[in-house]
Short mmCIF file of C-alpha atoms and ligand atoms in Angstrom, two decimals:
data_model
loop_
_atom_site.label_atom_id
_atom_site.label_comp_id
_atom_site.label_asym_id
_atom_site.label_seq_id
_atom_site.Cartn_x
_atom_site.Cartn_y
_atom_site.Cartn_z
CA MET S 1 -0.03 -0.10 -0.09
CA GLN S 2 0.99 3.49 -0.35
CA ILE S 3 -0.03 6.69 0.96
CA PHE S 4 2.00 9.99 0.46
CA GLY S 5 4.14 11.27 3.07
CA VAL S 6 5.34 15.25 3.29
CA ASP S 7 7.73 16.72 5.79
CA ILE S 8 7.85 20.16 6.33
CA GLY S 9 10.72 21.66 7.56
CA GLY S 10 12.74 24.65 8.53
CA SER S 11 14.52 24.95 5.09
CA GLY S 12 12.26 22.39 2.84
CA ILE S 13 9.05 20.68 2.37
CA LYS S 14 9.83 17.41 1.14
CA GLY S 15 6.94 14.96 0.03
CA ALA S 16 7.04 11.69 -2.11
CA PRO S 17 4.91 8.63 -2.17
CA VAL S 18 5.50 6.17 0.71
CA ASP S 19 5.40 2.21 -0.16
CA LEU S 20 4.31 1.42 3.64
CA ASP S 21 5.45 -2.21 3.56
CA ARG S 22 8.68 -1.65 2.38
CA GLY S 23 9.12 1.92 4.62
CA ASP S 24 10.75 3.41 1.89
CA LEU S 25 9.72 6.48 -0.33
CA ALA S 26 8.26 4.42 -3.74
CA GLN S 27 9.63 7.37 -6.19
CA GLU S 28 11.87 9.43 -5.84
CA ARG S 29 11.65 12.73 -3.48
CA PHE S 30 10.34 16.01 -4.56
CA LYS S 31 11.44 19.90 -2.55
CA VAL S 32 10.75 22.71 -2.90
CA LEU S 33 12.27 25.33 -0.54
CA THR S 34 10.70 26.67 3.18
CA PRO S 35 8.71 29.95 2.51
CA HIS S 36 10.06 32.83 4.65
CA PRO S 37 8.11 34.13 6.43
CA SER S 38 6.68 30.27 6.87
CA THR S 39 2.95 31.58 7.49
CA PRO S 40 0.37 28.63 7.02
CA ASP S 41 -0.96 30.19 4.15
CA SER S 42 2.77 29.97 2.12
CA VAL S 43 3.11 27.05 3.81
CA ALA S 44 0.31 25.47 2.06
CA ASP S 45 1.08 26.56 -0.60
CA GLY S 46 4.01 24.64 -0.82
CA VAL S 47 3.38 21.48 0.12
CA ARG S 48 0.07 21.78 -2.64
CA GLU S 49 3.34 22.34 -5.09
CA VAL S 50 4.66 18.72 -3.90
CA VAL S 51 1.91 16.84 -3.45
CA GLU S 52 0.64 18.23 -7.15
CA HIS S 53 4.02 17.41 -8.69
CA PHE S 54 3.05 13.38 -8.61
CA GLY S 55 -0.57 13.81 -9.21
CA TRP S 56 -1.23 12.30 -5.98
CA ARG S 57 -4.50 11.77 -5.53
CA GLY S 58 -4.88 9.83 -1.67
CA PRO S 59 -5.06 10.13 1.98
CA VAL S 60 -1.18 12.37 3.27
CA GLY S 61 0.34 12.40 5.61
CA LEU S 62 2.32 15.62 6.83
CA THR S 63 4.74 16.47 9.86
CA PHE S 64 5.03 19.92 11.73
CA PRO S 65 7.75 21.19 13.49
CA GLY S 66 5.61 22.30 16.81
CA VAL S 67 2.81 20.37 18.99
CA VAL S 68 0.14 19.09 17.08
CA THR S 69 -2.48 17.60 18.74
CA ASP S 70 -5.67 15.09 17.06
CA GLY S 71 -3.39 14.86 13.93
CA ALA S 72 -4.79 18.29 13.20
CA THR S 73 -4.57 21.14 15.12
CA ILE S 74 -0.86 23.20 16.21
CA ARG S 75 -0.26 23.85 19.74
CA THR S 76 3.06 25.32 19.25
CA ALA S 77 6.21 26.93 16.61
CA ALA S 78 9.30 27.33 17.68
CA ASN S 79 10.86 27.51 14.61
CA VAL S 80 7.94 28.61 12.02
CA ASP S 81 5.87 31.57 12.03
CA LYS S 82 3.57 31.92 15.99
CA SER S 83 0.95 32.73 13.29
CA TRP S 84 0.29 28.51 13.21
CA VAL S 85 -0.52 28.62 16.59
CA ASP S 86 -4.08 27.56 17.05
CA THR S 87 -4.16 26.71 13.62
CA ASP S 88 -6.46 23.69 12.53
CA ALA S 89 -4.26 22.26 10.00
CA ARG S 90 -5.82 19.54 8.73
CA ALA S 91 -8.62 21.31 7.68
CA LEU S 92 -5.94 24.06 6.00
CA PHE S 93 -3.87 21.39 4.09
CA SER S 94 -7.17 19.31 2.94
CA GLU S 95 -8.71 22.49 1.83
CA ARG S 96 -5.20 23.15 -0.26
CA LEU S 97 -4.96 19.22 -1.69
CA GLY S 98 -8.86 20.04 -2.99
CA GLY S 99 -10.35 17.70 -0.31
CA LEU S 100 -7.79 14.75 0.34
CA PRO S 101 -8.21 13.37 3.47
CA VAL S 102 -5.16 14.10 5.77
CA THR S 103 -3.18 13.95 9.16
CA VAL S 104 -0.41 15.71 10.74
CA VAL S 105 1.83 14.70 12.82
CA ASN S 106 4.61 16.47 14.98
CA ASP S 107 8.06 16.25 13.07
CA GLY S 108 10.04 14.14 15.93
CA ASP S 109 7.32 11.82 16.52
CA ALA S 110 6.79 11.35 12.89
CA ALA S 111 10.62 9.80 12.53
CA GLY S 112 10.53 8.03 15.63
CA VAL S 113 7.34 5.98 14.36
CA ALA S 114 9.38 4.74 11.19
CA GLU S 115 12.40 4.81 13.14
CA MET S 116 10.46 1.74 15.51
CA HIS S 117 9.25 0.24 12.68
CA PHE S 118 11.28 -0.19 9.91
CA GLY S 119 15.24 1.78 11.71
CA ALA S 120 17.27 1.47 14.37
CA GLY S 121 14.10 1.19 17.33
CA LYS S 122 13.05 -2.86 15.61
CA ASP S 123 11.70 -4.71 17.86
CA ARG S 124 13.13 -2.72 20.70
CA ARG S 125 11.52 -2.90 23.95
CA GLY S 126 11.62 -0.53 27.12
CA VAL S 127 12.11 2.95 27.33
CA VAL S 128 13.47 4.23 23.60
CA ILE S 129 14.03 7.90 22.70
CA LEU S 130 14.67 9.28 19.15
CA LEU S 131 16.50 12.67 19.24
CA THR S 132 16.42 14.41 16.29
CA PHE S 133 19.26 17.48 15.41
CA GLY S 134 18.28 19.93 13.09
CA THR S 135 17.05 23.50 13.45
CA GLY S 136 15.53 22.46 16.55
CA ILE S 137 15.64 19.31 18.17
CA GLY S 138 12.94 16.84 17.92
CA SER S 139 11.80 14.19 20.52
CA ALA S 140 10.19 10.54 20.07
CA LEU S 141 9.63 8.44 23.47
CA PHE S 142 8.37 4.90 23.21
CA VAL S 143 7.60 2.89 26.04
CA ASP S 144 7.64 -0.77 24.69
CA GLY S 145 6.88 0.38 20.99
CA ILE S 146 3.75 2.41 22.08
CA LEU S 147 4.37 6.22 21.17
CA VAL S 148 4.36 9.30 23.77
CA PRO S 149 3.12 12.33 21.73
CA ASN S 150 4.55 15.12 21.67
CA SER S 151 7.33 14.73 24.08
CA GLU S 152 8.88 18.23 23.16
CA LEU S 153 12.41 17.17 24.88
CA GLY S 154 14.63 19.81 23.30
CA HIS S 155 12.70 22.72 25.10
CA LEU S 156 14.26 21.13 28.51
CA GLU S 157 16.36 23.97 30.23
CA LEU S 158 20.53 23.46 29.94
CA HIS S 159 22.54 25.82 31.48
CA GLY S 160 20.14 28.05 31.95
CA GLN S 161 19.04 28.04 27.89
CA ASP S 162 16.35 26.11 26.00
CA ALA S 163 18.64 22.50 25.23
CA GLU S 164 18.05 22.83 21.23
CA LYS S 165 19.40 26.86 21.47
CA ARG S 166 22.65 25.06 22.22
CA ALA S 167 22.55 21.42 21.17
CA SER S 168 21.22 21.53 17.75
CA SER S 169 22.95 21.52 14.53
CA LYS S 170 21.93 24.88 14.04
CA ALA S 171 23.84 25.83 16.84
CA LYS S 172 26.49 23.73 15.73
CA ASP S 173 26.44 25.88 12.32
CA ASP S 174 25.82 28.93 13.64
CA GLU S 175 28.56 29.34 16.55
CA GLU S 176 30.87 27.19 13.80
CA LEU S 177 31.55 24.37 16.57
CA THR S 178 34.32 21.73 16.22
CA TRP S 179 32.22 18.51 16.16
CA GLU S 180 34.23 17.66 19.37
CA HIS S 181 32.41 20.76 21.05
CA TRP S 182 29.35 20.04 19.79
CA ALA S 183 29.42 16.73 21.17
CA HIS S 184 30.52 18.10 24.77
CA ARG S 185 27.34 20.02 24.60
CA VAL S 186 25.10 17.04 23.06
CA GLN S 187 26.83 14.79 25.82
CA LYS S 188 25.39 17.12 28.36
CA TYR S 189 22.29 17.04 26.85
CA LEU S 190 21.54 13.59 26.83
CA ALA S 191 22.92 12.78 30.19
CA HIS S 192 19.80 15.15 31.57
CA VAL S 193 17.56 13.65 29.20
CA GLU S 194 18.93 10.52 30.75
CA MET S 195 18.69 11.91 34.42
CA LEU S 196 14.93 12.04 33.74
CA PHE S 197 14.48 8.72 31.64
CA THR S 198 16.72 6.27 32.13
CA PRO S 199 16.07 4.67 28.69
CA ASP S 200 17.19 1.65 27.54
CA LEU S 201 18.56 3.69 23.79
CA PHE S 202 18.93 6.59 22.16
CA ILE S 203 18.50 6.68 18.43
CA ILE S 204 20.18 10.15 17.06
CA GLY S 205 18.42 11.22 14.20
CA GLY S 206 18.26 14.32 11.85
CA GLY S 207 20.90 15.35 8.99
CA VAL S 208 23.87 14.60 11.41
CA SER S 209 22.92 11.20 11.86
CA ARG S 210 24.53 10.48 8.76
CA LYS S 211 27.68 12.07 10.10
CA ALA S 212 27.74 10.35 13.18
CA HIS S 213 31.19 8.90 13.43
CA LYS S 214 32.26 12.47 13.78
CA PHE S 215 31.00 13.20 16.84
CA LEU S 216 29.44 10.23 18.57
CA PRO S 217 33.12 8.37 19.64
CA PHE S 218 33.27 11.84 21.43
CA ILE S 219 30.72 11.15 23.57
CA GLU S 220 31.25 9.52 27.05
CA GLY S 221 29.53 8.48 30.21
CA ILE S 222 26.05 8.06 29.30
CA GLN S 223 24.62 4.41 30.63
CA ALA S 224 22.09 3.89 27.58
CA GLU S 225 23.04 2.38 23.79
CA ILE S 226 23.44 5.42 21.45
CA VAL S 227 22.88 4.37 17.72
CA PRO S 228 22.68 6.68 14.96
CA ALA S 229 19.35 6.32 13.01
CA GLN S 230 18.97 4.40 9.76
CA LEU S 231 15.96 5.75 8.07
CA GLN S 232 17.88 9.00 7.75
CA ASN S 233 16.42 12.41 6.09
CA ASN S 234 13.52 10.01 5.06
CA ALA S 235 12.20 9.16 8.56
CA GLY S 236 9.91 11.67 8.54
CA ILE S 237 8.62 11.36 4.95
CA VAL S 238 7.87 7.35 5.84
CA GLY S 239 6.50 8.26 9.68
CA ALA S 240 3.45 10.74 8.34
CA ALA S 241 2.47 8.41 5.29
CA MET S 242 2.61 5.87 8.34
CA ARG S 243 0.27 7.84 10.57
CA ALA S 244 -2.06 8.68 8.42
CA ALA S 245 -2.50 5.28 6.92
CA THR S 246 -2.95 4.27 10.74
CA ASP S 247 -5.70 7.24 10.94
CA GLY S 248 -8.01 6.30 7.86
C1 BGC M 301 9.82 21.75 18.14
C2 BGC M 301 9.14 20.67 17.94
C3 BGC M 301 10.05 19.96 16.82
C4 BGC M 301 11.29 20.08 16.85
C5 BGC M 301 12.06 19.51 15.46
C6 BGC M 301 11.24 22.34 18.35
O1 BGC M 301 11.29 23.79 18.47
O2 BGC M 301 9.31 22.14 19.35
O3 BGC M 301 7.66 20.26 17.95
O4 BGC M 301 10.04 18.33 16.54
O5 BGC M 301 11.63 21.72 17.32
O6 BGC M 301 11.81 20.44 14.67
#
């Protein structure tokens, strides 16, 4: 079965039909740049462009980089235009896509769902935490394979600051940190998350997961196993489609 998945990120809106049996893209993905300001209206136009590129007429799952309740309503918007807060994103996207059925899910949760099913978290029980390091820090918390949605662990306080402001990969780029320096920040962040949840496994996702060999060796003193994500940049698209499949 195929469902369309869209990943709405700080820099791009990416999408493709997803083969749900294989947990992979059924066609090469298509991307448009995220508009600035990233208002609901302009992002919805970007989403339409991506979906229309494939001539898709079926259910669509979308990620959003903020708290999303009931597959529909946006509650927070840390790194996108604040006018998203309280928007019924399901209604907005469905209307813009000519009435297609739509499900919206937090981007960290979507990546987590995909990794638990098809990637680094497959068959893992206990407490598993996936963290995505990008513009912000996304999180997905699982207990025996069940998602606790909207965990928002990127906004824990670290050194008196929002953790994602110190330890996201954007912070690494903006402050031109070496891998080692940034890894120390990530280590402090992981130690804090570990103190709160004592996970069995951390899965490290986001664009940096491709470069895990550059920073994971610097991370020490964490009890939990730490592994890079396996689906890498497509986890959001795949997870969004999976959520849309279970919603429909
Ligand atoms: C948002 C999360 C999101 C993460 C990654 C954070 O700023 O609050 O909802 O998952 O960024 O995009």
